[in-house]
XYZ file of C-alpha atoms in Angstrom:
228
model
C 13.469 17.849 -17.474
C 13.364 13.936 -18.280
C 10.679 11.945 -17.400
C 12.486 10.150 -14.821
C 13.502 13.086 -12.991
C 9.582 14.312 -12.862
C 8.770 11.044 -11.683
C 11.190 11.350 -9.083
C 9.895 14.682 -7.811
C 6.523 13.736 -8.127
C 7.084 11.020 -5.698
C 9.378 12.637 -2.991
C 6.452 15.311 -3.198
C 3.677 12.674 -2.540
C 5.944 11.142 0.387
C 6.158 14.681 2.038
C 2.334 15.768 1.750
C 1.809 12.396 2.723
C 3.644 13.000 5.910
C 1.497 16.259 6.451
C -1.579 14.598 6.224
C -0.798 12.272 8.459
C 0.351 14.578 10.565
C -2.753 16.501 10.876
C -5.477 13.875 10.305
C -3.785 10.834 11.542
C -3.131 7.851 9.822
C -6.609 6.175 9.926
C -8.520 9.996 9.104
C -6.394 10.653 6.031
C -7.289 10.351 2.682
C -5.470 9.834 -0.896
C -7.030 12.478 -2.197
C -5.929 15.001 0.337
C -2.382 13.259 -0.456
C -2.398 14.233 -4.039
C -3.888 17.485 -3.701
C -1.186 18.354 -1.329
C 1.380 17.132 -3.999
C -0.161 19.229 -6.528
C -1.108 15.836 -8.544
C -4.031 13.923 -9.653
C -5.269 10.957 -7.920
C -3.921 9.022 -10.770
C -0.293 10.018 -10.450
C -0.108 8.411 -6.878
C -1.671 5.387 -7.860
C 1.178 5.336 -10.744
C 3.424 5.410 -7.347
C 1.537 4.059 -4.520
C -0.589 0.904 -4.414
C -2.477 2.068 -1.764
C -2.302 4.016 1.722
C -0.475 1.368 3.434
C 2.630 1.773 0.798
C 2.454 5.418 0.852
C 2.675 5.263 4.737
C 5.674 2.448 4.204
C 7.080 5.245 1.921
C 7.174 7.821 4.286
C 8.764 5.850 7.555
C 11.402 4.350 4.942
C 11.930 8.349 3.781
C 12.140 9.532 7.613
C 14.445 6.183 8.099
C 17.044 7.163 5.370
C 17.400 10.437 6.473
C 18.249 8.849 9.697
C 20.605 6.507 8.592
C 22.094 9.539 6.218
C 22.612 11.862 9.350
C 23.798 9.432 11.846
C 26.490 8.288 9.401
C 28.172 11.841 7.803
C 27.969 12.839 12.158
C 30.270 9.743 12.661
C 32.777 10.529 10.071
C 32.663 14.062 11.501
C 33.431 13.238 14.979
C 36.285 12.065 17.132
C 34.532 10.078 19.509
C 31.527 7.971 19.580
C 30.089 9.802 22.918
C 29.943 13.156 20.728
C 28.824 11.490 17.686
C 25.690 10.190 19.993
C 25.447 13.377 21.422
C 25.662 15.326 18.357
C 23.026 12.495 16.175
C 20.371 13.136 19.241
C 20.687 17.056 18.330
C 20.517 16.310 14.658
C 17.071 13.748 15.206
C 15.318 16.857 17.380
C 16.081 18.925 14.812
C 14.467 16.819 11.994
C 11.685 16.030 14.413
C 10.970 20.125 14.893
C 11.339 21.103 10.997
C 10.831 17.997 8.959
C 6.750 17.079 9.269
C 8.506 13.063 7.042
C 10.587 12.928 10.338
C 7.916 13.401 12.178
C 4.797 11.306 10.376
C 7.783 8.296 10.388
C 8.010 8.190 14.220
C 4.286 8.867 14.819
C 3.244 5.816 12.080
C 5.890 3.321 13.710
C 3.320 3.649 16.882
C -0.227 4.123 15.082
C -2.649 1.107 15.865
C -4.729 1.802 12.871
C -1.427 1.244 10.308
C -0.430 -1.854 12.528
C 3.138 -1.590 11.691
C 6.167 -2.483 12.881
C 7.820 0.220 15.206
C 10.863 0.617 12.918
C 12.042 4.218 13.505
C 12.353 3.853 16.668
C 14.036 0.396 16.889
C 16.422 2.167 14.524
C 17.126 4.763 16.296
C 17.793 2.342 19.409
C 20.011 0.478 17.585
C 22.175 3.320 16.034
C 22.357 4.531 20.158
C 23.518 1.280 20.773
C 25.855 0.504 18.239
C 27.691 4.200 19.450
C 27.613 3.244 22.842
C 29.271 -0.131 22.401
C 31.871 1.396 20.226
C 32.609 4.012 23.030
C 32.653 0.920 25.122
C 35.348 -0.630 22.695
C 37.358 2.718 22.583
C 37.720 2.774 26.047
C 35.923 6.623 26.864
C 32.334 5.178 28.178
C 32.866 5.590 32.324
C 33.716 1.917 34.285
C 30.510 0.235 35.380
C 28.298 1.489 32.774
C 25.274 -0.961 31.656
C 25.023 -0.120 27.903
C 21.327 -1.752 28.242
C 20.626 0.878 30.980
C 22.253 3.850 28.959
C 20.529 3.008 25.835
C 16.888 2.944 27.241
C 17.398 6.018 28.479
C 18.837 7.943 26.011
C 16.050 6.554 23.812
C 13.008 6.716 25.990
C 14.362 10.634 26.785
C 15.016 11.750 22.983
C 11.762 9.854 21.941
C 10.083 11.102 24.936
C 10.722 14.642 23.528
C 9.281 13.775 20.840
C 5.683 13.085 22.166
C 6.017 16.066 24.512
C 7.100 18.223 21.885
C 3.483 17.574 19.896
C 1.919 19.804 22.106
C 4.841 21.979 23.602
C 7.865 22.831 20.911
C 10.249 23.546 23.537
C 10.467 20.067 24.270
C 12.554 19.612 20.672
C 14.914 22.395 21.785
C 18.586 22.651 21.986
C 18.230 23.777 25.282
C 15.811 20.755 26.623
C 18.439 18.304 24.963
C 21.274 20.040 26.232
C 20.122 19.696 29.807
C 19.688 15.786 29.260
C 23.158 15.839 28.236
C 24.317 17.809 30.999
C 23.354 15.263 33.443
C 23.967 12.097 31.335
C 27.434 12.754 30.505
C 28.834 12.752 33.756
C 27.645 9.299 34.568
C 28.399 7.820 30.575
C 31.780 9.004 30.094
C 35.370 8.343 31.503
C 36.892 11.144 33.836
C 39.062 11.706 30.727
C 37.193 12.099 27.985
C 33.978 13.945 29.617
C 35.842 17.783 29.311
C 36.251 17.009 25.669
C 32.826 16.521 25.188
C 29.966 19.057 24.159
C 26.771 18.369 25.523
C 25.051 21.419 23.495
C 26.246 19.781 19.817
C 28.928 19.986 17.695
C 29.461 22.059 14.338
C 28.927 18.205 12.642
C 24.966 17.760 13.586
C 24.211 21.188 12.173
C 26.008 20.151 9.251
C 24.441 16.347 8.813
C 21.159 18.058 8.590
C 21.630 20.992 6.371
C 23.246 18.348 4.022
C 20.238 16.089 4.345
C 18.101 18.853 3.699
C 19.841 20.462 0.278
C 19.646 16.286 -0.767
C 15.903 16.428 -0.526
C 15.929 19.977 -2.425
C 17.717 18.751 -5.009
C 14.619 16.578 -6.011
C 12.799 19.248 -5.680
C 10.865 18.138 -2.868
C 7.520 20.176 -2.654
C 7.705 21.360 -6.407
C 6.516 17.955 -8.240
C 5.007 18.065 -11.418
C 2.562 15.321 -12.439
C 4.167 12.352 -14.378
């Protein structure tokens, strides 16, 4: 193994025990040294990475952010229509958000006080509903009289919604609890004649976004670092 490639691990494992820590201490509670330990490093191999706490936390949103911007773009190549590829991306996030803890930490540290950043997930995430809606718009499918303002904030305040609820519940990030949203969005988002061709439960493509995502982060061996 070169010494790039342990560096590499080493660092994807600091980002994700990072994330853990944050999860379960909070941002202002957690500590470097809980960081490393979790990594299975010394103190002195994240400061070979990291500057401080504030870059490891920019680390982890800009982790949680790529694997965002990774999903949401194989589900559009997957996809006929931009309707299912928001449908199916919103399936794909809830699923990070319930299994990936970097999904997780980068939503949560977009809103923490004590990191005083910017919310960035989340204005991500607004603008990738957006930019799907407007195309849908463009392609003619999104229903006559629809305010793509309106339609964004509440596909975003719902699926991010879930996400605080599902802190203390899980069944809040459930295919079922997204499905329902669906069920009565649709209706109201898309033309008469694209709505039957649209499935409000997911499509094959979001299962397969995120099982891609994840055997990308395996192949650094995410979890398994070695100290540089």
């Amino acid at each position: 193994m070169t010494k790039q490639v342990r560096a590499a691990r080493t660092r994807q494992a600091l980002i994700r025990s990072a994330a853990i820590v944050f999860e379960q201490h909070g941002y202002g509670q957690a500590r470097l040294a809980l960081i490393s330990s979790g990594a299975g490093v010394s103190t002195g191999a994240l400061h070979f990475h990291f500057e401080n706490k504030a870059a490891v936390g920019q680390a982890v949103v800009a982790e949680a952010s790529h694997a965002l911007r990774e999903v949401s773009g194989s589900i559009r190549r997957r996809t006929d229509t931009a309707l299912q590829a928001l449908v199916d991306t919103s399936h794909a996030l809830v699923d990070l958000l319930g299994r990936d803890p970097v999904t997780r930490a980068g939503f949560r540290l977009s809103y923490d006080g004590d990191r005083g950043g910017e919310p960035g997930l989340p204005e991500q995430w607004r603008g990738c509903v957006g930019e799907l809606l407007d195309e849908a718009a463009a392609g003619g499918t999104l229903a006559e009289g629809v305010s793509r303002t309106d339609a964004t904030a509440a596909t975003v305040a719902a699926t991010t919604g879930f996400e605080v609820l599902g802190r203390y519940d899980p069944k809040w990030l459930s295919t079922r609890t997204l499905t329902g949203f669906w069920l009565l969005l649709l209706p109201r988002l898309a033309d008469p004649e694209t709505l039957p061709l649209l499935d409000p439960s997911g499509t094959a493509a979001a299962t397969e976004a995120v099982a891609a995502g994840r055997a990308e982060r395996e192949s650094y061996g995410v979890g398994t670092a070695a100290p540089i």
